[in-house]
Coordinates of N, CA, C and O in Angstrom, one line a residue:
M1 N -0.9 -11.7 -24.5 CA 0.2 -11.1 -23.9 C 0.8 -10.0 -24.8 O 1.6 -9.2 -24.4
G2 N 0.2 -9.8 -26.0 CA 0.7 -8.8 -26.9 C 0.6 -7.4 -26.3 O 1.6 -6.6 -26.4
L3 N -0.4 -7.1 -25.6 CA -0.6 -5.8 -25.0 C 0.4 -5.6 -23.9 O 1.0 -4.5 -23.7
F4 N 0.6 -6.6 -23.1 CA 1.6 -6.5 -22.0 C 3.0 -6.3 -22.6 O 3.8 -5.5 -22.0
F5 N 3.3 -7.0 -23.7 CA 4.7 -6.8 -24.3 C 4.8 -5.3 -24.7 O 5.9 -4.8 -24.7
E6 N 3.7 -4.7 -25.2 CA 3.8 -3.3 -25.6 C 4.0 -2.4 -24.4 O 4.8 -1.4 -24.4
V7 N 3.4 -2.8 -23.2 CA 3.7 -2.1 -22.0 C 5.2 -2.2 -21.6 O 5.8 -1.2 -21.3
L8 N 5.7 -3.4 -21.7 CA 7.1 -3.6 -21.4 C 8.0 -2.8 -22.3 O 9.0 -2.2 -21.9
S9 N 7.7 -2.8 -23.6 CA 8.4 -2.1 -24.6 C 8.4 -0.6 -24.3 O 9.4 0.1 -24.4
A10 N 7.2 0.0 -23.9 CA 7.1 1.4 -23.5 C 8.0 1.7 -22.3 O 8.6 2.8 -22.2
I11 N 8.0 0.8 -21.4 CA 8.9 1.0 -20.2 C 10.4 1.1 -20.6 O 11.1 1.9 -20.0
N12 N 10.7 0.3 -21.5 CA 12.1 0.2 -22.0 C 12.5 1.2 -23.0 O 13.7 1.4 -23.4
N13 N 11.5 2.0 -23.5 CA 11.8 3.0 -24.6 C 11.8 4.4 -24.0 O 10.8 4.8 -23.5
P14 N 13.0 5.0 -24.0 CA 13.1 6.3 -23.4 C 12.2 7.4 -24.1 O 12.0 8.5 -23.5
N15 N 11.8 7.1 -25.3 CA 10.9 8.1 -26.0 C 9.4 8.0 -25.7 O 8.6 8.7 -26.1
Q16 N 9.1 7.0 -24.8 CA 7.7 6.8 -24.4 C 7.6 7.1 -22.9 O 8.6 7.0 -22.2
R17 N 6.4 7.4 -22.5 CA 6.2 7.8 -21.1 C 6.1 6.7 -20.1 O 6.2 7.0 -18.9
G18 N 6.0 5.5 -20.5 CA 5.9 4.4 -19.6 C 7.1 4.2 -18.7 O 8.2 4.4 -19.1
N19 N 6.8 3.8 -17.4 CA 7.9 3.5 -16.5 C 7.4 2.5 -15.5 O 6.2 2.3 -15.4
V20 N 8.3 1.8 -14.8 CA 7.9 0.8 -13.9 C 7.1 1.4 -12.7 O 6.1 0.7 -12.3
T21 N 7.4 2.6 -12.3 CA 6.6 3.2 -11.2 C 5.1 3.4 -11.6 O 4.2 3.1 -10.8
Q22 N 4.9 3.8 -12.9 CA 3.6 4.0 -13.4 C 2.8 2.6 -13.4 O 1.7 2.5 -13.0
L23 N 3.5 1.6 -13.9 CA 2.9 0.3 -14.0 C 2.5 -0.2 -12.6 O 1.4 -0.7 -12.4
E24 N 3.4 0.0 -11.7 CA 3.2 -0.4 -10.3 C 2.0 0.3 -9.7 O 1.2 -0.3 -9.0
S25 N 1.9 1.6 -10.0 CA 0.8 2.4 -9.5 C -0.5 1.9 -10.0 O -1.5 1.8 -9.3
I26 N -0.6 1.5 -11.3 CA -1.8 1.0 -12.0 C -2.2 -0.3 -11.3 O -3.3 -0.5 -10.9
I27 N -1.2 -1.2 -11.2 CA -1.5 -2.5 -10.7 C -2.0 -2.4 -9.2 O -2.9 -3.0 -8.8
N28 N -1.3 -1.6 -8.4 CA -1.6 -1.4 -7.0 C -3.0 -0.8 -6.9 O -3.8 -1.2 -6.0
S29 N -3.4 0.2 -7.7 CA -4.7 0.8 -7.6 C -5.8 -0.2 -7.9 O -6.8 -0.3 -7.2
I30 N -5.6 -1.1 -8.8 CA -6.6 -2.1 -9.2 C -6.7 -3.1 -8.0 O -7.8 -3.5 -7.6
Q31 N -5.5 -3.6 -7.5 CA -5.5 -4.5 -6.5 C -6.1 -4.0 -5.2 O -6.8 -4.7 -4.5
Q32 N -5.8 -2.7 -4.9 CA -6.4 -2.1 -3.7 C -7.9 -2.0 -3.7 O -8.6 -2.3 -2.8
V33 N -8.4 -1.6 -4.9 CA -9.9 -1.5 -5.0 C -10.5 -2.9 -5.0 O -11.6 -3.0 -4.4
A34 N -9.9 -3.9 -5.5 CA -10.4 -5.2 -5.4 C -10.4 -5.7 -4.0 O -11.4 -6.3 -3.5
T35 N -9.3 -5.5 -3.3 CA -9.2 -6.0 -1.9 C -10.2 -5.3 -1.0 O -10.9 -5.9 -0.2
S36 N -10.4 -4.0 -1.2 CA -11.3 -3.2 -0.4 C -12.8 -3.6 -0.6 O -13.6 -3.5 0.3
R37 N -13.1 -4.3 -1.8 CA -14.4 -4.7 -2.1 C -14.6 -6.2 -2.0 O -15.6 -6.7 -2.4
G38 N -13.5 -6.9 -1.6 CA -13.6 -8.4 -1.5 C -13.7 -9.1 -2.8 O -14.2 -10.2 -2.9
I39 N -13.1 -8.5 -3.8 CA -13.0 -9.1 -5.1 C -11.8 -9.9 -5.3 O -10.7 -9.5 -5.0
Q40 N -12.0 -11.2 -5.7 CA -10.8 -12.1 -5.9 C -10.0 -11.7 -7.1 O -10.6 -11.2 -8.1
P41 N -8.7 -12.0 -7.2 CA -7.9 -11.7 -8.4 C -8.5 -12.2 -9.7 O -8.5 -11.5 -10.7
S42 N -9.0 -13.5 -9.7 CA -9.6 -14.0 -10.9 C -10.8 -13.2 -11.3 O -11.1 -13.0 -12.5
Q43 N -11.6 -12.8 -10.4 CA -12.8 -11.9 -10.7 C -12.3 -10.6 -11.3 O -13.0 -10.1 -12.2
M44 N -11.3 -10.0 -10.7 CA -10.8 -8.7 -11.2 C -10.3 -8.9 -12.6 O -10.5 -8.0 -13.5
Q45 N -9.6 -10.0 -12.9 CA -9.2 -10.2 -14.3 C -10.4 -10.3 -15.2 O -10.3 -9.8 -16.3
N46 N -11.4 -11.0 -14.8 CA -12.7 -11.0 -15.6 C -13.2 -9.6 -15.8 O -13.7 -9.3 -16.9
I47 N -13.2 -8.8 -14.8 CA -13.8 -7.5 -14.9 C -12.9 -6.7 -15.9 O -13.5 -6.0 -16.7
M48 N -11.6 -6.8 -15.8 CA -10.7 -6.1 -16.7 C -11.0 -6.5 -18.2 O -11.0 -5.7 -19.1
S49 N -11.2 -7.8 -18.4 CA -11.5 -8.3 -19.7 C -12.7 -7.7 -20.3 O -12.8 -7.2 -21.4
V50 N -13.8 -7.7 -19.5 CA -15.1 -7.2 -20.0 C -15.0 -5.7 -20.2 O -15.5 -5.2 -21.2
V51 N -14.4 -5.0 -19.3 CA -14.3 -3.5 -19.4 C -13.5 -3.2 -20.7 O -13.9 -2.4 -21.5
G52 N -12.4 -3.9 -20.9 CA -11.6 -3.7 -22.1 C -12.3 -3.9 -23.4 O -12.3 -3.2 -24.3
N53 N -13.1 -5.1 -23.4 CA -13.9 -5.4 -24.6 C -15.0 -4.4 -24.9 O -15.4 -4.2 -26.0
M54 N -15.5 -3.8 -23.8 CA -16.5 -2.8 -24.0 C -16.0 -1.4 -24.3 O -16.6 -0.6 -25.0
L55 N -14.8 -1.1 -23.9 CA -14.1 0.2 -24.1 C -13.5 0.3 -25.6 O -13.6 1.3 -26.2
R56 N -13.0 -0.8 -26.0 CA -12.4 -0.9 -27.3 C -13.2 -0.2 -28.4 O -12.7 0.7 -29.1
P57 N -14.5 -0.7 -28.7 CA -15.2 0.0 -29.7 C -15.5 1.4 -29.5 O -15.5 2.2 -30.5
V58 N -15.7 1.9 -28.3 CA -15.9 3.3 -28.0 C -14.6 4.1 -28.4 O -14.7 5.2 -29.0
L59 N -13.5 3.6 -28.0 CA -12.2 4.3 -28.3 C -11.9 4.2 -29.8 O -11.4 5.2 -30.4
R60 N -12.3 3.1 -30.5 CA -12.1 3.1 -31.9 C -13.0 4.1 -32.6 O -12.5 4.8 -33.6
Q61 N -14.2 4.2 -32.2 CA -15.1 5.2 -32.8 C -14.5 6.6 -32.6 O -14.5 7.4 -33.5
Q62 N -14.0 6.9 -31.4 CA -13.4 8.2 -31.1 C -12.2 8.5 -32.0 O -12.0 9.6 -32.5
Q63 N -11.4 7.4 -32.2 CA -10.3 7.5 -33.0 C -10.6 7.8 -34.5 O -9.9 8.5 -35.2
S64 N -11.8 7.3 -34.9 CA -12.2 7.5 -36.3 C -12.8 8.8 -36.6 O -13.1 9.2 -37.8
L65 N -13.1 9.6 -35.6 CA -13.6 11.0 -35.8 C -12.6 11.8 -36.5 O -11.4 11.6 -36.5
P66 N -13.1 12.9 -37.2 CA -12.2 13.8 -38.0 C -11.0 14.2 -37.1 O -9.9 14.3 -37.6
D67 N -11.2 14.5 -35.8 CA -10.1 14.9 -35.0 C -9.7 13.7 -34.1 O -9.9 13.7 -32.9
G68 N -9.1 12.7 -34.7 CA -8.7 11.5 -34.0 C -7.7 11.7 -32.9 O -7.5 10.9 -32.0
N69 N -6.9 12.8 -33.1 CA -5.9 13.1 -32.0 C -6.6 13.5 -30.7 O -5.9 13.6 -29.7
Q70 N -7.9 13.9 -30.7 CA -8.5 14.2 -29.5 C -8.5 13.0 -28.5 O -8.3 13.1 -27.3
L71 N -8.6 11.8 -29.1 CA -8.4 10.6 -28.2 C -7.1 10.5 -27.6 O -6.9 10.3 -26.4
Q72 N -6.0 10.8 -28.4 CA -4.7 10.8 -27.8 C -4.5 11.8 -26.7 O -3.9 11.6 -25.7
N73 N -5.2 13.0 -27.0 CA -5.1 14.1 -26.0 C -5.8 13.6 -24.7 O -5.2 13.9 -23.6
L74 N -6.9 12.9 -24.8 CA -7.6 12.4 -23.6 C -6.7 11.4 -22.8 O -6.6 11.4 -21.6
I75 N -6.1 10.5 -23.6 CA -5.3 9.5 -23.0 C -4.1 10.1 -22.4 O -3.7 9.8 -21.3
S76 N -3.5 11.1 -23.0 CA -2.3 11.7 -22.5 C -2.5 12.5 -21.2 O -1.6 12.7 -20.4
Q77 N -3.7 13.0 -21.0 CA -4.1 13.7 -19.8 C -3.7 12.8 -18.5 O -3.4 13.4 -17.5
A78 N -3.8 11.5 -18.7 CA -3.5 10.7 -17.5 C -2.1 10.8 -17.0 O -1.8 10.7 -15.9
A79 N -1.2 11.0 -18.0 CA 0.2 11.1 -17.6 C 0.6 12.5 -17.1 O 1.6 12.7 -16.5
S80 N -0.2 13.5 -17.4 CA 0.2 14.9 -17.0 C -0.7 15.5 -16.0 O -0.4 16.7 -15.6
T81 N -1.8 14.9 -15.5 CA -2.6 15.5 -14.5 C -3.0 14.6 -13.4 O -2.8 13.4 -13.5
S82 N -3.5 15.1 -12.4 CA -3.9 14.3 -11.2 C -5.3 13.9 -11.4 O -5.8 13.2 -10.5
T83 N -6.0 14.2 -12.5 CA -7.4 13.8 -12.6 C -7.5 12.7 -13.6 O -8.4 12.7 -14.5
S84 N -6.7 11.7 -13.5 CA -6.7 10.6 -14.4 C -8.1 10.0 -14.4 O -8.8 9.9 -13.4
G85 N -8.5 9.6 -15.6 CA -9.8 9.0 -15.8 C -10.9 10.0 -16.1 O -11.9 9.6 -16.8
V86 N -10.8 11.2 -15.8 CA -11.8 12.2 -16.1 C -12.0 12.4 -17.6 O -13.1 12.4 -18.0
G87 N -10.9 12.5 -18.3 CA -11.0 12.6 -19.8 C -11.7 11.4 -20.4 O -12.6 11.6 -21.2
M88 N -11.3 10.2 -20.0 CA -11.9 9.1 -20.6 C -13.3 8.9 -20.2 O -14.2 8.5 -21.0
Q89 N -13.6 9.2 -19.0 CA -15.0 9.1 -18.5 C -15.9 10.0 -19.3 O -17.1 9.7 -19.4
S90 N -15.4 11.1 -19.8 CA -16.2 12.0 -20.6 C -16.6 11.3 -21.9 O -17.5 11.7 -22.6
L91 N -15.9 10.3 -22.3 CA -16.2 9.5 -23.5 C -17.4 8.6 -23.3 O -18.0 8.2 -24.2
L92 N -17.6 8.2 -22.1 CA -18.6 7.2 -21.7 C -19.9 7.9 -21.3 O -19.9 8.6 -20.2
S93 N -20.9 7.8 -22.1 CA -22.2 8.3 -21.7 C -22.7 7.6 -20.4 O -22.2 6.5 -20.1
P94 N -23.6 8.2 -19.7 CA -24.1 7.5 -18.5 C -24.8 6.2 -18.9 O -24.7 5.2 -18.1
Q95 N -25.4 6.2 -20.1 CA -26.0 4.9 -20.5 C -24.9 3.8 -20.7 O -25.1 2.7 -20.4
L96 N -23.8 4.2 -21.4 CA -22.7 3.2 -21.6 C -22.1 2.8 -20.3 O -21.8 1.6 -20.1
Q97 N -21.9 3.7 -19.4 CA -21.4 3.3 -18.1 C -22.3 2.3 -17.4 O -21.9 1.3 -16.8
Q98 N -23.6 2.6 -17.5 CA -24.6 1.6 -16.9 C -24.6 0.3 -17.6 O -24.6 -0.8 -16.9
Q99 N -24.4 0.3 -18.9 CA -24.3 -0.9 -19.7 C -23.1 -1.7 -19.3 O -23.1 -2.9 -19.1
I100 N -22.0 -1.0 -19.1 CA -20.7 -1.7 -18.6 C -20.9 -2.3 -17.2 O -20.6 -3.5 -17.0
V101 N -21.6 -1.5 -16.3 CA -21.8 -2.0 -15.0 C -22.7 -3.3 -15.1 O -22.4 -4.3 -14.4
Q102 N -23.7 -3.3 -15.8 CA -24.6 -4.4 -15.9 C -23.9 -5.6 -16.5 O -24.1 -6.8 -16.1
T103 N -23.2 -5.4 -17.6 CA -22.5 -6.5 -18.3 C -21.5 -7.2 -17.4 O -21.4 -8.4 -17.3
V104 N -20.7 -6.3 -16.7 CA -19.7 -6.8 -15.8 C -20.3 -7.6 -14.7 O -19.9 -8.7 -14.3
S105 N -21.4 -7.0 -14.1 CA -22.1 -7.7 -13.0 C -22.7 -9.0 -13.4 O -22.5 -10.0 -12.7
Q106 N -23.2 -9.1 -14.6 CA -23.8 -10.4 -15.1 C -22.7 -11.4 -15.4 O -22.9 -12.6 -15.1
T107 N -21.6 -10.9 -15.9 CA -20.4 -11.8 -16.2 C -19.8 -12.4 -15.0 O -19.4 -13.5 -14.9
T108 N -19.6 -11.5 -14.0 CA -18.8 -11.9 -12.8 C -19.7 -12.2 -11.6 O -19.2 -12.7 -10.6
R109 N -21.0 -11.9 -11.6 CA -21.9 -12.2 -10.5 C -21.6 -11.3 -9.3 O -21.8 -11.7 -8.1
I110 N -20.9 -10.2 -9.6 CA -20.6 -9.2 -8.5 C -21.7 -8.1 -8.6 O -22.2 -7.7 -9.7
S111 N -22.2 -7.7 -7.4 CA -23.2 -6.7 -7.3 C -23.0 -5.5 -8.3 O -21.8 -4.9 -8.3
P112 N -24.0 -5.0 -9.0 CA -23.9 -3.8 -9.8 C -23.4 -2.6 -9.0 O -22.7 -1.8 -9.5
N113 N -23.8 -2.5 -7.7 CA -23.4 -1.4 -6.9 C -21.9 -1.4 -6.7 O -21.2 -0.4 -6.6
V114 N -21.3 -2.6 -6.5 CA -19.9 -2.7 -6.3 C -19.1 -2.4 -7.6 O -18.2 -1.6 -7.6
I115 N -19.6 -2.9 -8.7 CA -19.0 -2.6 -10.0 C -19.1 -1.1 -10.3 O -18.1 -0.4 -10.7
D116 N -20.2 -0.5 -10.0 CA -20.4 1.0 -10.2 C -19.4 1.8 -9.4 O -18.8 2.8 -9.8
A117 N -19.1 1.3 -8.1 CA -18.2 2.0 -7.2 C -16.8 1.9 -7.7 O -16.0 2.8 -7.5
I118 N -16.4 0.7 -8.3 CA -15.0 0.5 -8.7 C -14.7 1.0 -10.2 O -13.6 1.1 -10.5
L119 N -15.8 1.2 -10.9 CA -15.6 1.6 -12.4 C -14.7 2.8 -12.6 O -13.8 2.8 -13.4
P120 N -14.9 3.9 -11.8 CA -14.0 5.0 -12.0 C -12.5 4.7 -11.8 O -11.6 5.2 -12.6
T121 N -12.2 3.9 -10.8 CA -10.8 3.5 -10.6 C -10.3 2.6 -11.8 O -9.1 2.8 -12.2
I122 N -11.1 1.7 -12.3 CA -10.7 0.9 -13.4 C -10.5 1.7 -14.6 O -9.5 1.6 -15.3
I123 N -11.4 2.6 -14.9 CA -11.3 3.5 -16.1 C -10.0 4.3 -16.0 O -9.3 4.5 -16.9
S124 N -9.7 4.9 -14.8 CA -8.5 5.7 -14.6 C -7.3 4.8 -14.8 O -6.3 5.3 -15.4
A125 N -7.3 3.6 -14.3 CA -6.2 2.7 -14.5 C -5.9 2.4 -16.0 O -4.8 2.3 -16.5
V126 N -7.0 2.1 -16.7 CA -6.9 1.8 -18.1 C -6.3 3.1 -18.9 O -5.5 2.9 -19.7
Q127 N -6.8 4.2 -18.5 CA -6.3 5.4 -19.2 C -4.9 5.6 -18.9 O -4.1 5.9 -19.8
S128 N -4.5 5.4 -17.7 CA -3.0 5.5 -17.3 C -2.2 4.5 -18.1 O -1.1 4.8 -18.5
M129 N -2.7 3.3 -18.2 CA -2.0 2.2 -18.9 C -1.8 2.6 -20.4 O -0.7 2.5 -20.9
L130 N -2.9 3.1 -21.0 CA -2.8 3.4 -22.4 C -1.9 4.6 -22.6 O -1.2 4.7 -23.6
S131 N -1.8 5.5 -21.6 CA -0.9 6.7 -21.8 C 0.5 6.3 -21.7 O 1.4 7.1 -22.2
M132 N 0.9 5.2 -21.2 CA 2.3 4.7 -21.1 C 2.9 4.6 -22.5 O 4.1 4.8 -22.6
G133 N 2.1 4.4 -23.5 CA 2.7 4.3 -24.9 C 2.8 5.6 -25.6 O 3.3 5.7 -26.7
S134 N 2.4 6.7 -25.0 CA 2.5 8.0 -25.6 C 3.9 8.4 -25.8 O 4.8 8.1 -25.0
T135 N 4.2 9.1 -26.9 CA 5.5 9.7 -27.2 C 5.3 11.2 -27.2 O 4.3 11.8 -27.1
S136 N 6.5 11.9 -27.3 CA 6.4 13.3 -27.3 C 5.7 13.9 -28.5 O 5.2 15.0 -28.5
G137 N 5.6 13.0 -29.6 CA 4.9 13.5 -30.8 C 3.5 13.6 -30.6 O 2.8 14.5 -31.1
G138 N 2.8 12.6 -29.9 CA 1.5 12.7 -29.5 C 0.4 12.2 -30.4 O -0.8 12.4 -30.1
S139 N 0.7 11.7 -31.6 CA -0.4 11.3 -32.4 C -0.8 9.9 -32.0 O -0.1 9.1 -31.4
V140 N -2.1 9.5 -32.4 CA -2.6 8.2 -32.0 C -1.7 7.1 -32.5 O -1.5 6.1 -31.8
N141 N -1.2 7.2 -33.7 CA -0.4 6.1 -34.3 C 0.9 6.0 -33.6 O 1.6 5.0 -33.8
S142 N 1.4 7.0 -32.9 CA 2.7 7.0 -32.3 C 2.6 6.4 -30.8 O 3.6 6.2 -30.2
N143 N 1.4 6.1 -30.4 CA 1.1 5.5 -29.1 C 1.0 4.0 -29.3 O -0.1 3.5 -29.7
S144 N 2.1 3.2 -29.1 CA 2.1 1.8 -29.4 C 1.1 1.0 -28.6 O 0.5 0.0 -29.1
I145 N 0.9 1.4 -27.3 CA 0.0 0.6 -26.5 C -1.5 0.9 -26.9 O -2.3 -0.1 -27.1
L146 N -1.8 2.1 -27.2 CA -3.2 2.5 -27.6 C -3.4 1.8 -29.0 O -4.5 1.2 -29.2
H147 N -2.4 1.9 -29.9 CA -2.6 1.3 -31.2 C -2.8 -0.3 -31.1 O -3.7 -0.8 -31.7
T148 N -2.1 -0.9 -30.2 CA -2.2 -2.4 -30.0 C -3.6 -2.7 -29.4 O -4.3 -3.6 -29.8
F149 N -4.0 -1.9 -28.5 CA -5.3 -2.1 -27.8 C -6.4 -1.9 -28.8 O -7.4 -2.7 -28.8
L150 N -6.3 -1.0 -29.7 CA -7.4 -0.7 -30.7 C -7.3 -1.6 -32.0 O -8.3 -1.7 -32.7
D151 N -6.2 -2.2 -32.2 CA -5.9 -3.0 -33.4 C -6.8 -4.2 -33.6 O -6.7 -5.2 -32.9
S152 N -7.8 -4.1 -34.5 CA -8.7 -5.2 -34.6 C -8.2 -6.4 -35.5 O -8.8 -7.4 -35.5
D153 N -7.0 -6.2 -36.1 CA -6.5 -7.2 -37.0 C -5.7 -8.2 -36.1 O -5.2 -9.2 -36.7
R154 N -5.5 -8.0 -34.9 CA -4.7 -8.9 -34.0 C -5.6 -10.1 -33.7 O -6.8 -10.2 -33.9
D155 N -5.0 -11.1 -33.0 CA -5.7 -12.3 -32.7 C -6.5 -12.2 -31.4 O -6.7 -13.3 -30.7
G156 N -6.8 -11.1 -30.9 CA -7.5 -10.9 -29.6 C -6.6 -10.9 -28.5 O -7.0 -11.0 -27.3
D157 N -5.3 -10.8 -28.8 CA -4.3 -10.8 -27.7 C -4.1 -9.4 -27.1 O -2.9 -9.0 -27.0
T158 N -5.1 -8.7 -26.9 CA -5.0 -7.4 -26.4 C -5.9 -7.3 -25.1 O -6.6 -6.3 -24.9
D159 N -5.9 -8.3 -24.3 CA -6.7 -8.3 -23.1 C -6.1 -7.6 -21.9 O -5.0 -7.8 -21.6
L160 N -6.9 -6.7 -21.3 CA -6.5 -6.0 -20.2 C -6.2 -6.9 -19.0 O -5.3 -6.5 -18.2
S161 N -6.8 -8.0 -18.9 CA -6.5 -8.9 -17.8 C -5.1 -9.4 -17.9 O -4.5 -9.7 -16.9
D162 N -4.6 -9.6 -19.1 CA -3.2 -10.0 -19.3 C -2.3 -9.0 -18.7 O -1.3 -9.3 -18.0
V163 N -2.5 -7.7 -18.9 CA -1.7 -6.7 -18.3 C -1.7 -6.7 -16.8 O -0.7 -6.6 -16.2
L164 N -2.9 -6.9 -16.3 CA -3.0 -7.1 -14.8 C -2.2 -8.3 -14.3 O -1.4 -8.2 -13.4
R165 N -2.5 -9.4 -14.9 CA -1.8 -10.7 -14.4 C -0.3 -10.6 -14.6 O 0.4 -10.9 -13.7
F166 N 0.1 -10.3 -15.8 CA 1.6 -10.3 -16.1 C 2.3 -9.1 -15.5 O 3.4 -9.2 -15.1
G167 N 1.6 -8.0 -15.3 CA 2.1 -6.9 -14.6 C 2.5 -7.2 -13.2 O 3.5 -6.9 -12.7
D168 N 1.5 -7.9 -12.5 CA 1.8 -8.3 -11.1 C 2.9 -9.3 -11.1 O 3.8 -9.2 -10.2
R169 N 3.0 -10.2 -12.0 CA 4.1 -11.2 -12.0 C 5.5 -10.5 -12.2 O 6.5 -10.8 -11.7
F170 N 5.4 -9.5 -13.1 CA 6.6 -8.7 -13.4 C 7.1 -7.9 -12.2 O 8.3 -7.9 -11.9
L171 N 6.2 -7.3 -11.5 CA 6.5 -6.5 -10.4 C 6.9 -7.3 -9.1 O 7.6 -6.8 -8.3
H172 N 6.2 -8.5 -9.0 CA 6.4 -9.3 -7.8 C 6.8 -10.7 -8.2 O 6.0 -11.6 -8.1
P173 N 8.0 -10.9 -8.7 CA 8.4 -12.2 -9.2 C 8.5 -13.3 -8.1 O 8.6 -13.1 -7.0

């Protein structure tokens, strides 16, 4: 729940970009793509967990590059453009995208074609969620949500499925 608490904190912090409308849009887009493909909520939570676990090392590597702020710039694009997900998808090679599709498919037993079709929406939702922690300063360390998501010293309490589950409960009590 640590990551979800960071999302709530960003919503409550006027210096961060997060707001309830953005969270609702993220949750709704994930639920709509799941419903349109016949994916059960528990399966979607598994999908989010696997995708998050596979994205984390890629984003950590990007953060460790000499221009680590490039990652923050890609994340911030979600909050400022209508092309959410495009920047983050540029981080994922076609091979990595295929690996994500195969791993998610094997874990959830959902067709690789279905996973491939929903992956852009999921990546866009993750990018939007991570952007909620952005501040006007813009450095990676000032984005509490991205920092929590990438923080390897935590106890594994940075699961994207928690954000989906608790976000839905928060929005629809």
